[in-house]
CSV table of C-alpha atoms in Angstrom, one decimal:
chain,number,residue,atom,x,y,z
A,1,UNK,CA,76.4,74.3,80.6
A,2,UNK,CA,79.9,73.6,79.6
A,3,UNK,CA,82.4,70.8,80.2
A,4,UNK,CA,86.1,70.4,80.5
A,5,UNK,CA,88.1,67.5,79.0
A,6,UNK,CA,91.8,67.0,79.6
A,7,UNK,CA,93.7,64.4,77.6
A,8,UNK,CA,97.2,63.2,78.3
A,9,UNK,CA,98.3,66.4,80.1
A,10,UNK,CA,101.9,66.4,81.1
A,11,UNK,CA,103.9,69.1,82.9
A,12,UNK,CA,107.4,69.1,84.3
A,13,UNK,CA,109.3,71.8,86.3
A,14,UNK,CA,112.9,71.1,85.6
A,15,UNK,CA,113.5,67.5,86.5
A,16,UNK,CA,110.4,67.2,88.5
A,17,UNK,CA,107.5,65.6,86.5
A,18,UNK,CA,104.4,67.0,88.2
A,19,UNK,CA,101.7,65.8,85.8
A,20,UNK,CA,102.2,62.4,84.2
A,21,UNK,CA,99.6,62.1,81.6
A,22,UNK,CA,96.3,63.2,83.2
A,23,UNK,CA,92.9,62.5,81.6
A,24,UNK,CA,90.1,64.3,83.3
A,25,UNK,CA,86.5,65.2,82.5
A,26,UNK,CA,84.3,67.7,84.2
A,27,UNK,CA,80.9,67.1,82.6
A,28,UNK,CA,78.3,69.8,82.0
A,29,UNK,CA,76.8,71.1,85.3
A,30,UNK,CA,78.9,68.7,87.3
A,31,UNK,CA,80.7,69.4,90.6
A,32,UNK,CA,83.9,67.4,90.5
A,33,UNK,CA,86.0,67.2,93.6
A,34,UNK,CA,89.7,66.4,93.4
A,35,UNK,CA,91.3,65.1,96.5
A,36,UNK,CA,94.8,63.9,97.2
A,37,UNK,CA,97.9,64.6,99.2
A,38,UNK,CA,99.9,67.8,99.1
A,39,UNK,CA,102.4,68.0,96.2
A,40,UNK,CA,100.5,65.5,94.1
A,41,UNK,CA,100.0,68.1,91.3
A,42,UNK,CA,96.3,69.0,91.9
A,43,UNK,CA,97.0,72.8,91.8
A,44,UNK,CA,99.2,72.4,88.8
A,45,UNK,CA,96.4,70.5,87.1
A,46,UNK,CA,93.9,73.3,87.8
A,47,UNK,CA,96.3,75.9,86.5
A,48,UNK,CA,96.8,74.0,83.3
A,49,UNK,CA,93.1,74.0,82.7
A,50,UNK,CA,92.9,77.8,82.5
A,51,UNK,CA,96.4,78.1,81.1
A,52,UNK,CA,98.0,79.9,84.0
A,53,UNK,CA,100.5,77.1,83.4
A,54,UNK,CA,101.1,75.9,79.9
A,55,UNK,CA,101.1,72.1,79.7
A,56,UNK,CA,104.1,70.5,78.1
A,57,UNK,CA,102.0,67.9,76.4
A,58,UNK,CA,98.3,66.9,76.0
A,59,UNK,CA,95.1,68.7,75.1
A,60,UNK,CA,92.5,70.6,77.1
A,61,UNK,CA,89.1,71.2,75.8
A,62,UNK,CA,86.3,73.6,76.8
A,63,UNK,CA,83.3,71.9,75.2
A,64,UNK,CA,84.8,71.3,71.7
A,65,UNK,CA,87.3,74.1,71.7
A,66,UNK,CA,91.0,73.0,72.1
A,67,UNK,CA,92.3,75.5,74.6
A,68,UNK,CA,95.8,74.2,74.0
A,69,UNK,CA,95.7,75.4,70.4
A,70,UNK,CA,98.4,78.0,70.0
A,71,UNK,CA,95.9,80.3,68.2
A,72,UNK,CA,93.8,80.7,71.3
A,73,UNK,CA,94.5,83.7,73.4
A,74,UNK,CA,95.0,82.7,77.1
A,75,UNK,CA,93.1,85.9,78.1
A,76,UNK,CA,90.1,84.6,76.3
A,77,UNK,CA,90.4,81.2,78.0
A,78,UNK,CA,90.5,82.8,81.4
A,79,UNK,CA,87.4,84.8,80.7
A,80,UNK,CA,85.6,81.5,80.2
A,81,UNK,CA,87.1,79.7,83.2
A,82,UNK,CA,86.9,81.4,86.6
A,83,UNK,CA,89.3,80.6,89.3
A,84,UNK,CA,89.3,80.9,93.1
A,85,UNK,CA,92.5,80.6,95.0
A,86,UNK,CA,93.5,79.2,98.4
A,87,UNK,CA,94.9,82.6,99.5
A,88,UNK,CA,92.0,84.6,97.9
A,89,UNK,CA,94.4,86.9,96.1
A,90,UNK,CA,92.1,89.9,96.3
A,91,UNK,CA,93.6,93.1,95.0
A,92,UNK,CA,94.6,94.6,98.3
A,93,UNK,CA,94.4,98.2,97.1
A,94,UNK,CA,90.8,98.0,95.9
A,95,UNK,CA,87.5,97.8,97.7
A,96,UNK,CA,85.4,94.7,97.4
A,97,UNK,CA,83.3,96.3,94.8
A,98,UNK,CA,86.3,97.5,92.8
A,99,UNK,CA,87.8,94.0,93.0
A,100,UNK,CA,84.8,92.7,91.2
A,101,UNK,CA,84.6,95.6,88.8
A,102,UNK,CA,88.3,95.6,87.7
A,103,UNK,CA,88.0,92.9,85.0
A,104,UNK,CA,84.6,94.0,84.0
A,105,UNK,CA,86.0,97.4,83.2
A,106,UNK,CA,89.4,96.3,81.7
A,107,UNK,CA,88.4,93.0,80.0
A,108,UNK,CA,84.7,93.2,79.2
A,109,UNK,CA,85.0,97.0,78.8
A,110,UNK,CA,81.7,97.7,80.5
A,111,UNK,CA,81.0,101.3,81.5
A,112,UNK,CA,81.3,102.2,85.1
A,113,UNK,CA,77.6,102.1,85.8
A,114,UNK,CA,77.1,98.6,84.4
A,115,UNK,CA,80.2,97.2,86.0
A,116,UNK,CA,79.1,98.6,89.4
A,117,UNK,CA,75.6,97.2,89.0
A,118,UNK,CA,77.1,93.7,88.2
A,119,UNK,CA,79.5,94.0,91.1
A,120,UNK,CA,76.7,94.9,93.5
A,121,UNK,CA,74.6,92.0,92.2
A,122,UNK,CA,77.4,89.5,92.5
A,123,UNK,CA,78.4,90.6,96.0
A,124,UNK,CA,74.8,90.3,97.0
A,125,UNK,CA,74.7,86.8,95.7
A,126,UNK,CA,77.5,85.8,98.0
A,127,UNK,CA,75.9,87.6,101.0
A,128,UNK,CA,78.2,90.6,101.1
A,129,UNK,CA,75.8,93.4,99.9
A,130,UNK,CA,76.8,95.4,103.0
A,131,UNK,CA,80.6,95.1,102.4
A,132,UNK,CA,80.7,96.8,99.0
A,133,UNK,CA,83.2,99.5,100.1
A,134,UNK,CA,85.2,97.4,102.5
A,135,UNK,CA,88.9,96.8,101.6
A,136,UNK,CA,90.3,93.2,101.8
A,137,UNK,CA,92.3,94.0,104.9
A,138,UNK,CA,89.0,94.9,106.6
A,139,UNK,CA,87.4,91.6,105.8
A,140,UNK,CA,87.6,88.2,107.4
A,141,UNK,CA,89.1,85.4,105.5
A,142,UNK,CA,85.7,83.9,104.7
A,143,UNK,CA,84.4,87.3,103.5
A,144,UNK,CA,87.5,87.8,101.3
A,145,UNK,CA,87.0,84.4,99.8
A,146,UNK,CA,83.4,85.1,99.0
A,147,UNK,CA,84.5,88.4,97.3
A,148,UNK,CA,86.9,86.3,95.3
A,149,UNK,CA,84.0,84.0,94.3
A,150,UNK,CA,81.9,87.1,93.3
A,151,UNK,CA,84.9,88.4,91.3
A,152,UNK,CA,85.0,85.1,89.4
A,153,UNK,CA,81.2,84.9,88.9
A,154,UNK,CA,81.0,88.5,87.6
A,155,UNK,CA,82.9,87.5,84.4
A,156,UNK,CA,80.1,85.0,83.7
A,157,UNK,CA,82.4,82.0,83.4
A,158,UNK,CA,81.3,78.7,81.9
A,159,UNK,CA,83.4,76.8,84.5
A,160,UNK,CA,84.9,77.7,87.8
A,161,UNK,CA,88.0,76.1,89.3
A,162,UNK,CA,88.5,76.2,93.1
A,163,UNK,CA,92.0,75.6,94.4
A,164,UNK,CA,91.6,74.6,98.1
A,165,UNK,CA,89.2,77.5,98.7
A,166,UNK,CA,88.8,76.8,102.4
A,167,UNK,CA,92.2,75.6,103.4
A,168,UNK,CA,93.2,79.1,104.8
A,169,UNK,CA,90.0,79.7,106.7
A,170,UNK,CA,88.7,79.2,110.2
A,171,UNK,CA,86.0,76.6,110.7
A,172,UNK,CA,83.2,79.2,110.9
A,173,UNK,CA,84.2,80.9,107.6
A,174,UNK,CA,84.6,77.6,105.9
A,175,UNK,CA,80.8,76.9,106.3
A,176,UNK,CA,80.0,80.3,104.8
A,177,UNK,CA,82.2,79.7,101.8
A,178,UNK,CA,81.0,76.1,101.3
A,179,UNK,CA,77.4,77.2,101.5
A,180,UNK,CA,78.0,79.6,98.6
A,181,UNK,CA,79.8,76.9,96.6
A,182,UNK,CA,77.1,74.4,97.3
A,183,UNK,CA,74.4,76.8,96.0
A,184,UNK,CA,76.5,77.4,92.9
A,185,UNK,CA,76.6,73.7,92.3
A,186,UNK,CA,72.9,73.4,92.7
A,187,UNK,CA,72.4,76.2,90.2
A,188,UNK,CA,74.2,74.0,87.6
A,189,UNK,CA,77.6,75.7,87.5
A,190,UNK,CA,80.3,73.4,86.2
A,191,UNK,CA,82.9,73.2,88.9
A,192,UNK,CA,86.2,71.5,89.6
A,193,UNK,CA,87.1,71.8,93.3
A,194,UNK,CA,90.5,70.8,94.8
A,195,UNK,CA,89.6,70.3,98.5
A,196,UNK,CA,90.2,68.5,101.7
A,197,UNK,CA,86.6,69.2,102.9
A,198,UNK,CA,85.3,65.6,102.8
A,199,UNK,CA,81.9,66.8,104.2
A,200,UNK,CA,81.5,69.2,101.2
A,201,UNK,CA,82.7,66.5,98.8
A,202,UNK,CA,80.2,64.0,100.1
A,203,UNK,CA,77.3,66.4,100.0
A,204,UNK,CA,77.8,68.4,96.9
A,205,UNK,CA,80.1,66.5,94.6
A,206,UNK,CA,78.7,64.5,91.8
A,207,UNK,CA,82.0,62.7,91.3
A,208,UNK,CA,85.3,62.5,93.2
A,209,UNK,CA,88.8,61.9,91.8
A,210,UNK,CA,91.7,60.7,93.9
A,211,UNK,CA,94.8,62.3,92.6
A,212,UNK,CA,98.4,61.3,93.5
A,213,UNK,CA,101.8,61.3,92.0
A,214,UNK,CA,100.7,63.4,89.0
A,215,UNK,CA,98.0,61.1,87.8
A,216,UNK,CA,94.4,60.2,88.5
A,217,UNK,CA,94.5,57.1,90.7
A,218,UNK,CA,90.8,56.4,91.0
A,219,UNK,CA,87.4,58.1,90.4
A,220,UNK,CA,83.9,57.5,91.3
A,221,UNK,CA,80.9,58.7,93.3
A,222,UNK,CA,81.8,60.3,96.7
A,223,UNK,CA,80.6,57.1,98.4
A,224,UNK,CA,82.8,54.9,96.2
A,225,UNK,CA,85.9,56.9,96.8
A,226,UNK,CA,85.5,57.6,100.5
A,227,UNK,CA,83.9,54.4,101.7
A,228,UNK,CA,84.8,51.7,99.2
A,229,UNK,CA,88.0,52.8,97.5
A,230,UNK,CA,89.4,50.0,95.3
A,231,UNK,CA,92.9,51.2,95.2
A,232,UNK,CA,95.3,50.7,98.1
A,233,UNK,CA,96.8,54.1,97.8
A,234,UNK,CA,93.3,55.7,98.0
A,235,UNK,CA,92.4,53.6,101.0
A,236,UNK,CA,95.4,54.6,103.0
A,237,UNK,CA,94.9,58.3,102.2
A,238,UNK,CA,91.2,58.1,103.2
A,239,UNK,CA,92.1,56.3,106.4
A,240,UNK,CA,94.3,59.2,107.4
A,241,UNK,CA,91.9,62.0,106.6
A,242,UNK,CA,88.6,60.4,107.6
A,243,UNK,CA,89.9,59.4,111.0
B,1,UNK,CA,111.1,116.9,121.1
B,2,UNK,CA,114.7,116.2,122.1
B,3,UNK,CA,115.8,117.9,118.9
B,4,UNK,CA,113.8,121.0,119.7
B,5,UNK,CA,115.3,121.3,123.2
B,6,UNK,CA,118.7,120.9,121.7
B,7,UNK,CA,118.1,123.5,119.1
B,8,UNK,CA,116.9,126.0,121.8
B,9,UNK,CA,119.9,125.3,124.0
B,10,UNK,CA,122.2,125.8,121.0
B,11,UNK,CA,120.7,129.1,120.1
B,12,UNK,CA,120.9,130.3,123.7
B,13,UNK,CA,124.5,129.2,123.9
B,14,UNK,CA,125.3,131.1,120.7
B,15,UNK,CA,123.7,134.2,122.3
B,16,UNK,CA,125.9,133.8,125.4
B,17,UNK,CA,128.9,133.6,123.1
B,18,UNK,CA,127.9,136.9,121.6
B,19,UNK,CA,127.5,135.3,118.2
B,20,UNK,CA,124.4,137.2,117.3
B,21,UNK,CA,124.6,140.2,115.5
B,22,UNK,CA,121.1,140.6,114.2
B,23,UNK,CA,122.1,143.3,111.7
B,24,UNK,CA,124.5,140.9,110.0
B,25,UNK,CA,122.1,138.0,110.0
B,26,UNK,CA,119.5,140.2,108.4
B,27,UNK,CA,122.0,141.7,105.9
B,28,UNK,CA,122.7,138.2,104.4
B,29,UNK,CA,119.0,137.2,104.3
B,30,UNK,CA,118.5,138.7,100.9
B,31,UNK,CA,121.3,136.8,99.1
B,32,UNK,CA,120.5,133.6,101.0
B,33,UNK,CA,116.9,133.9,99.8
B,34,UNK,CA,118.2,134.3,96.2
B,35,UNK,CA,120.1,131.1,96.7
B,36,UNK,CA,117.1,129.4,98.1
B,37,UNK,CA,115.0,130.1,95.0
B,38,UNK,CA,117.8,128.8,92.8
B,39,UNK,CA,118.1,125.6,94.9
B,40,UNK,CA,114.3,125.2,94.6
B,41,UNK,CA,114.6,125.7,90.8
B,42,UNK,CA,117.3,123.0,90.6
B,43,UNK,CA,115.3,120.6,92.9
B,44,UNK,CA,112.2,121.2,90.8
B,45,UNK,CA,114.1,119.9,87.8
B,46,UNK,CA,116.0,117.0,89.5
B,47,UNK,CA,113.2,115.4,91.4
B,48,UNK,CA,110.7,114.9,88.6
B,49,UNK,CA,113.3,113.9,85.9
B,50,UNK,CA,115.1,111.6,88.4
B,51,UNK,CA,111.8,110.0,89.4
B,52,UNK,CA,110.6,109.6,85.8
B,53,UNK,CA,113.8,108.0,84.7
B,54,UNK,CA,114.2,106.0,87.9
B,55,UNK,CA,110.7,104.7,87.4
B,56,UNK,CA,111.4,103.5,83.9
B,57,UNK,CA,114.7,101.9,84.7
B,58,UNK,CA,113.3,100.2,87.8
B,59,UNK,CA,110.4,98.8,85.7
B,60,UNK,CA,112.8,97.7,83.0
B,61,UNK,CA,114.8,95.7,85.6
B,62,UNK,CA,111.7,93.7,86.4
B,63,UNK,CA,110.5,92.8,82.9
B,64,UNK,CA,111.1,89.5,81.1
B,65,UNK,CA,113.2,91.2,78.5
B,66,UNK,CA,116.8,90.3,79.1
B,67,UNK,CA,118.2,93.3,77.2
B,68,UNK,CA,116.1,95.8,79.1
B,69,UNK,CA,117.1,94.1,82.4
B,70,UNK,CA,120.8,94.2,81.4
B,71,UNK,CA,120.7,97.9,80.4
B,72,UNK,CA,119.0,98.8,83.6
B,73,UNK,CA,121.4,96.9,85.7
B,74,UNK,CA,124.5,98.5,84.0
B,75,UNK,CA,122.9,101.9,84.5
B,76,UNK,CA,122.3,101.4,88.2
B,77,UNK,CA,125.8,99.8,88.7
B,78,UNK,CA,127.5,102.8,87.0
B,79,UNK,CA,125.6,105.7,88.5
B,80,UNK,CA,125.5,104.3,92.0
B,81,UNK,CA,129.2,103.7,92.2
B,82,UNK,CA,130.1,107.3,91.2
B,83,UNK,CA,130.4,110.0,93.8
B,84,UNK,CA,128.0,112.7,92.8
B,85,UNK,CA,130.7,115.4,92.9
B,86,UNK,CA,132.7,113.4,90.3
B,87,UNK,CA,129.7,112.9,88.1
B,88,UNK,CA,129.0,116.7,88.2
B,89,UNK,CA,132.5,117.4,87.1
B,90,UNK,CA,132.5,114.8,84.4
B,91,UNK,CA,129.4,116.2,82.9
B,92,UNK,CA,130.5,119.8,83.4
B,93,UNK,CA,134.0,119.3,82.0
B,94,UNK,CA,133.2,117.0,79.1
B,95,UNK,CA,130.3,119.3,78.1
B,96,UNK,CA,132.5,122.4,78.4
B,97,UNK,CA,135.4,120.9,76.4
B,98,UNK,CA,133.2,119.6,73.6
B,99,UNK,CA,131.1,122.8,73.3
B,100,UNK,CA,134.2,125.1,73.3
B,101,UNK,CA,135.8,122.9,70.7
B,102,UNK,CA,132.7,123.4,68.6
B,103,UNK,CA,133.1,127.2,68.9
B,104,UNK,CA,129.8,127.7,70.7
B,105,UNK,CA,128.9,131.1,72.1
B,106,UNK,CA,130.7,131.3,75.5
B,107,UNK,CA,127.6,132.5,77.2
B,108,UNK,CA,125.7,129.4,76.0
B,109,UNK,CA,128.6,127.1,77.0
B,110,UNK,CA,128.3,128.4,80.6
B,111,UNK,CA,124.5,127.9,80.8
B,112,UNK,CA,124.6,124.5,79.2
B,113,UNK,CA,127.5,123.2,81.3
B,114,UNK,CA,125.8,124.4,84.5
B,115,UNK,CA,122.7,122.5,83.6
B,116,UNK,CA,124.7,119.5,82.7
B,117,UNK,CA,125.8,119.4,86.3
B,118,UNK,CA,122.2,119.3,87.3
B,119,UNK,CA,121.6,116.5,84.8
B,120,UNK,CA,124.4,114.5,86.5
B,121,UNK,CA,122.6,114.7,89.8
B,122,UNK,CA,119.2,113.8,88.2
B,123,UNK,CA,120.9,110.7,86.6
B,124,UNK,CA,122.5,109.9,89.9
B,125,UNK,CA,119.3,109.9,92.0
B,126,UNK,CA,117.5,108.0,89.1
B,127,UNK,CA,119.8,105.1,89.8
B,128,UNK,CA,118.8,105.0,93.5
B,129,UNK,CA,115.1,105.5,92.7
B,130,UNK,CA,115.2,102.7,90.1
B,131,UNK,CA,116.2,100.3,92.9
B,132,UNK,CA,113.4,101.6,95.1
B,133,UNK,CA,110.8,101.2,92.3
B,134,UNK,CA,112.2,97.7,91.5
B,135,UNK,CA,111.9,96.7,95.2
B,136,UNK,CA,108.4,98.0,95.2
B,137,UNK,CA,107.4,96.0,92.2
B,138,UNK,CA,109.0,92.9,93.5
B,139,UNK,CA,107.3,93.2,96.9
B,140,UNK,CA,103.8,92.9,95.3
B,141,UNK,CA,102.9,89.2,95.9
B,142,UNK,CA,102.8,87.0,92.8
B,143,UNK,CA,99.2,86.1,93.8
B,144,UNK,CA,98.1,89.5,92.7
B,145,UNK,CA,99.3,89.1,89.1
B,146,UNK,CA,98.0,85.5,89.1
B,147,UNK,CA,94.6,86.7,90.1
B,148,UNK,CA,94.6,89.3,87.4
B,149,UNK,CA,95.7,86.7,84.9
B,150,UNK,CA,92.9,84.4,86.1
B,151,UNK,CA,90.2,87.0,85.2
B,152,UNK,CA,91.8,87.6,81.8
B,153,UNK,CA,93.5,91.0,82.3
B,154,UNK,CA,96.4,91.4,80.0
B,155,UNK,CA,100.0,91.6,81.4
B,156,UNK,CA,100.5,95.2,80.5
B,157,UNK,CA,97.2,96.3,82.0
B,158,UNK,CA,97.9,94.3,85.1
B,159,UNK,CA,101.0,96.3,85.5
B,160,UNK,CA,99.1,99.6,85.5
B,161,UNK,CA,96.0,98.7,87.4
B,162,UNK,CA,97.3,96.1,89.9
B,163,UNK,CA,101.1,96.0,90.4
B,164,UNK,CA,102.1,99.6,90.1
B,165,UNK,CA,99.5,101.2,92.3
B,166,UNK,CA,100.5,98.8,95.1
B,167,UNK,CA,104.3,99.1,94.3
B,168,UNK,CA,104.0,102.8,94.4
B,169,UNK,CA,102.3,102.9,97.8
B,170,UNK,CA,105.0,100.6,99.2
B,171,UNK,CA,107.8,102.7,97.6
B,172,UNK,CA,106.7,106.1,98.9
B,173,UNK,CA,108.5,106.2,102.2
B,174,UNK,CA,111.8,105.1,100.6
B,175,UNK,CA,111.2,107.6,97.8
B,176,UNK,CA,110.7,110.4,100.3
B,177,UNK,CA,114.0,109.5,101.8
B,178,UNK,CA,115.8,109.6,98.5
B,179,UNK,CA,114.1,112.9,97.5
B,180,UNK,CA,115.3,114.6,100.7
B,181,UNK,CA,118.8,113.1,100.2
B,182,UNK,CA,119.0,114.3,96.6
B,183,UNK,CA,117.9,117.8,97.7
B,184,UNK,CA,121.0,118.1,99.8
B,185,UNK,CA,123.2,116.7,97.0
B,186,UNK,CA,122.4,119.9,95.1
B,187,UNK,CA,124.7,121.7,97.5
B,188,UNK,CA,127.6,120.1,95.5
B,189,UNK,CA,126.6,122.2,92.5
B,190,UNK,CA,128.4,125.2,94.0
B,191,UNK,CA,131.6,123.5,92.8
B,192,UNK,CA,130.9,124.2,89.2
B,193,UNK,CA,129.7,127.8,89.8
B,194,UNK,CA,126.0,127.5,90.7
B,195,UNK,CA,124.9,130.3,93.0
B,196,UNK,CA,122.3,128.2,94.8
B,197,UNK,CA,122.2,128.1,98.6
B,198,UNK,CA,125.6,126.7,99.1
B,199,UNK,CA,127.2,128.7,96.3
B,200,UNK,CA,125.8,131.9,97.9
B,201,UNK,CA,126.9,130.8,101.3
B,202,UNK,CA,130.5,130.0,100.3
B,203,UNK,CA,130.7,133.4,98.6
B,204,UNK,CA,129.4,135.2,101.7
B,205,UNK,CA,131.7,133.2,103.9
B,206,UNK,CA,134.8,134.0,101.9
B,207,UNK,CA,134.1,137.8,102.0
B,208,UNK,CA,133.0,137.7,105.7
B,209,UNK,CA,136.6,137.5,106.9
B,210,UNK,CA,137.0,141.1,105.7
B,211,UNK,CA,134.3,142.2,108.1
B,212,UNK,CA,136.4,141.1,111.0
B,213,UNK,CA,133.3,139.4,112.4
B,214,UNK,CA,134.4,136.1,113.8
B,215,UNK,CA,131.2,134.1,113.8
B,216,UNK,CA,129.9,135.3,110.4
B,217,UNK,CA,130.4,131.9,108.8
B,218,UNK,CA,128.4,130.3,111.4
B,219,UNK,CA,125.4,132.6,110.9
B,220,UNK,CA,125.7,132.2,107.1
B,221,UNK,CA,125.5,128.4,107.3
B,222,UNK,CA,122.8,128.4,109.9
B,223,UNK,CA,120.7,130.5,107.5
B,224,UNK,CA,121.6,128.2,104.7
B,225,UNK,CA,120.6,125.1,106.8
B,226,UNK,CA,117.3,126.8,107.6
B,227,UNK,CA,116.5,127.3,104.0
B,228,UNK,CA,117.5,123.7,103.2
B,229,UNK,CA,115.2,122.6,105.9
B,230,UNK,CA,112.3,124.5,104.3
B,231,UNK,CA,113.0,122.9,100.9
B,232,UNK,CA,113.2,119.4,102.4
B,233,UNK,CA,110.1,120.1,104.5
B,234,UNK,CA,108.0,121.1,101.5
B,235,UNK,CA,109.1,118.0,99.6
B,236,UNK,CA,108.7,115.4,102.4
B,237,UNK,CA,105.3,116.9,103.3
B,238,UNK,CA,104.2,116.6,99.7
B,239,UNK,CA,105.3,112.9,99.7
B,240,UNK,CA,103.2,112.4,102.9
B,241,UNK,CA,100.2,113.9,101.3
B,242,UNK,CA,100.6,111.5,98.4
B,243,UNK,CA,101.0,108.6,100.9
B,244,UNK,CA,97.6,109.6,102.3
B,245,UNK,CA,96.0,109.5,98.9
B,246,UNK,CA,97.3,106.0,98.4
B,247,UNK,CA,96.5,104.8,101.9
B,248,UNK,CA,94.5,101.6,101.9
B,249,UNK,CA,92.0,101.2,104.8
B,250,UNK,CA,93.1,98.3,107.0
B,251,UNK,CA,96.6,98.5,105.7
B,252,UNK,CA,97.7,101.8,107.2
B,253,UNK,CA,101.3,102.3,107.9
B,254,UNK,CA,101.8,103.2,111.6
B,255,UNK,CA,102.5,106.8,112.0
B,256,UNK,CA,103.3,109.1,114.9
């Protein structure tokens, strides 16, 4: 089981300072939920962790390895850290199976048979064994997101980042996706989840972080953050969303 | 449907006017067919080279490399702003002057300059196709490359396995359009002495006055148009077949 540690991460886009010195830990096997208003920098933070965005300052560690070291290849980092997007981002020209197989073939260089076997196994794991040959446009949002999770899992990542994985889904699909994520958490996957799903956070999260204005405002157990937040900013946000 | 009815009415009307002289129409079929094969030959050169070059330039215009982008942009600006007939003459004349000055065998000069005219058309259509390819690449959502990044696929490989297959599918209708338009541009090659469909037709038309047959020109150009239709039909059908290969279930383009 692996962990993520961010220290003093800063990132600006032009004049806009999006991350203002973020310290963050995702401990081994932990499910960490990150909540906070839109535009607070949550997505940018996740993207800094797998180097989709290069931080201006600060260090990010996967276990003891400094990912921000310039000698480290970003492609290698991204093999270790899976990511699931709000808009699924499945490859629209490929079937579910081939979506999962693509990186296995081109990054892990598995032969077709092995890649296909892995893809089938992972799609089965997210409950889509019967949709192997369906194309993204033929799948519901929830099914697409589960394919995306299978695609991330197939690379055998040490950590998975979820960027509002259910925000684009209908209520029924949300439950399917959350169930898959909950199971992953129980199996001991280290996960950082940006979410507005308070039910999920309460049930599955080991720890919750309230994030606003580019920094961590407060962290604690789900109960502490949702029910007994110490910080005024956290309280007012929770009041709005827990209504 | 409307077009077919119109066509039939047109043919009947021509018959009423006494335009038809079947013997004449048949007598020019042979030279027109020769022209057709020459047109096909020229098209078979222009379309693949124009597409290959257009693809590279279109791609260059979407890369991060400023120099490549700049060169691509200059290329497109230049070749799109030139009338194809002027380009053909530039290539033909400059090539001819230089080769003659170098005391090249006159027969060789003729062959080379004729093909330089063809090259001009290929470079011309490449500029248009570059823009089509660029638009195709830009229309692939950034989430696609981000997802490929996130599973560790390198940028270059992402281009080949994620972006281009999708860009190509999106570009095909526009490419078919440009192909059919550049087929008809080959008719300008008669101006430098090509005896393709238009060259043959001009030749026949200018001698037809001696036959004293008033509507000869009309018959000649109708036949030429018919042969152009065949070339265009072959090419656009081929593009459609390729579209079917690249079709994505659930994302079909509406089609009659």
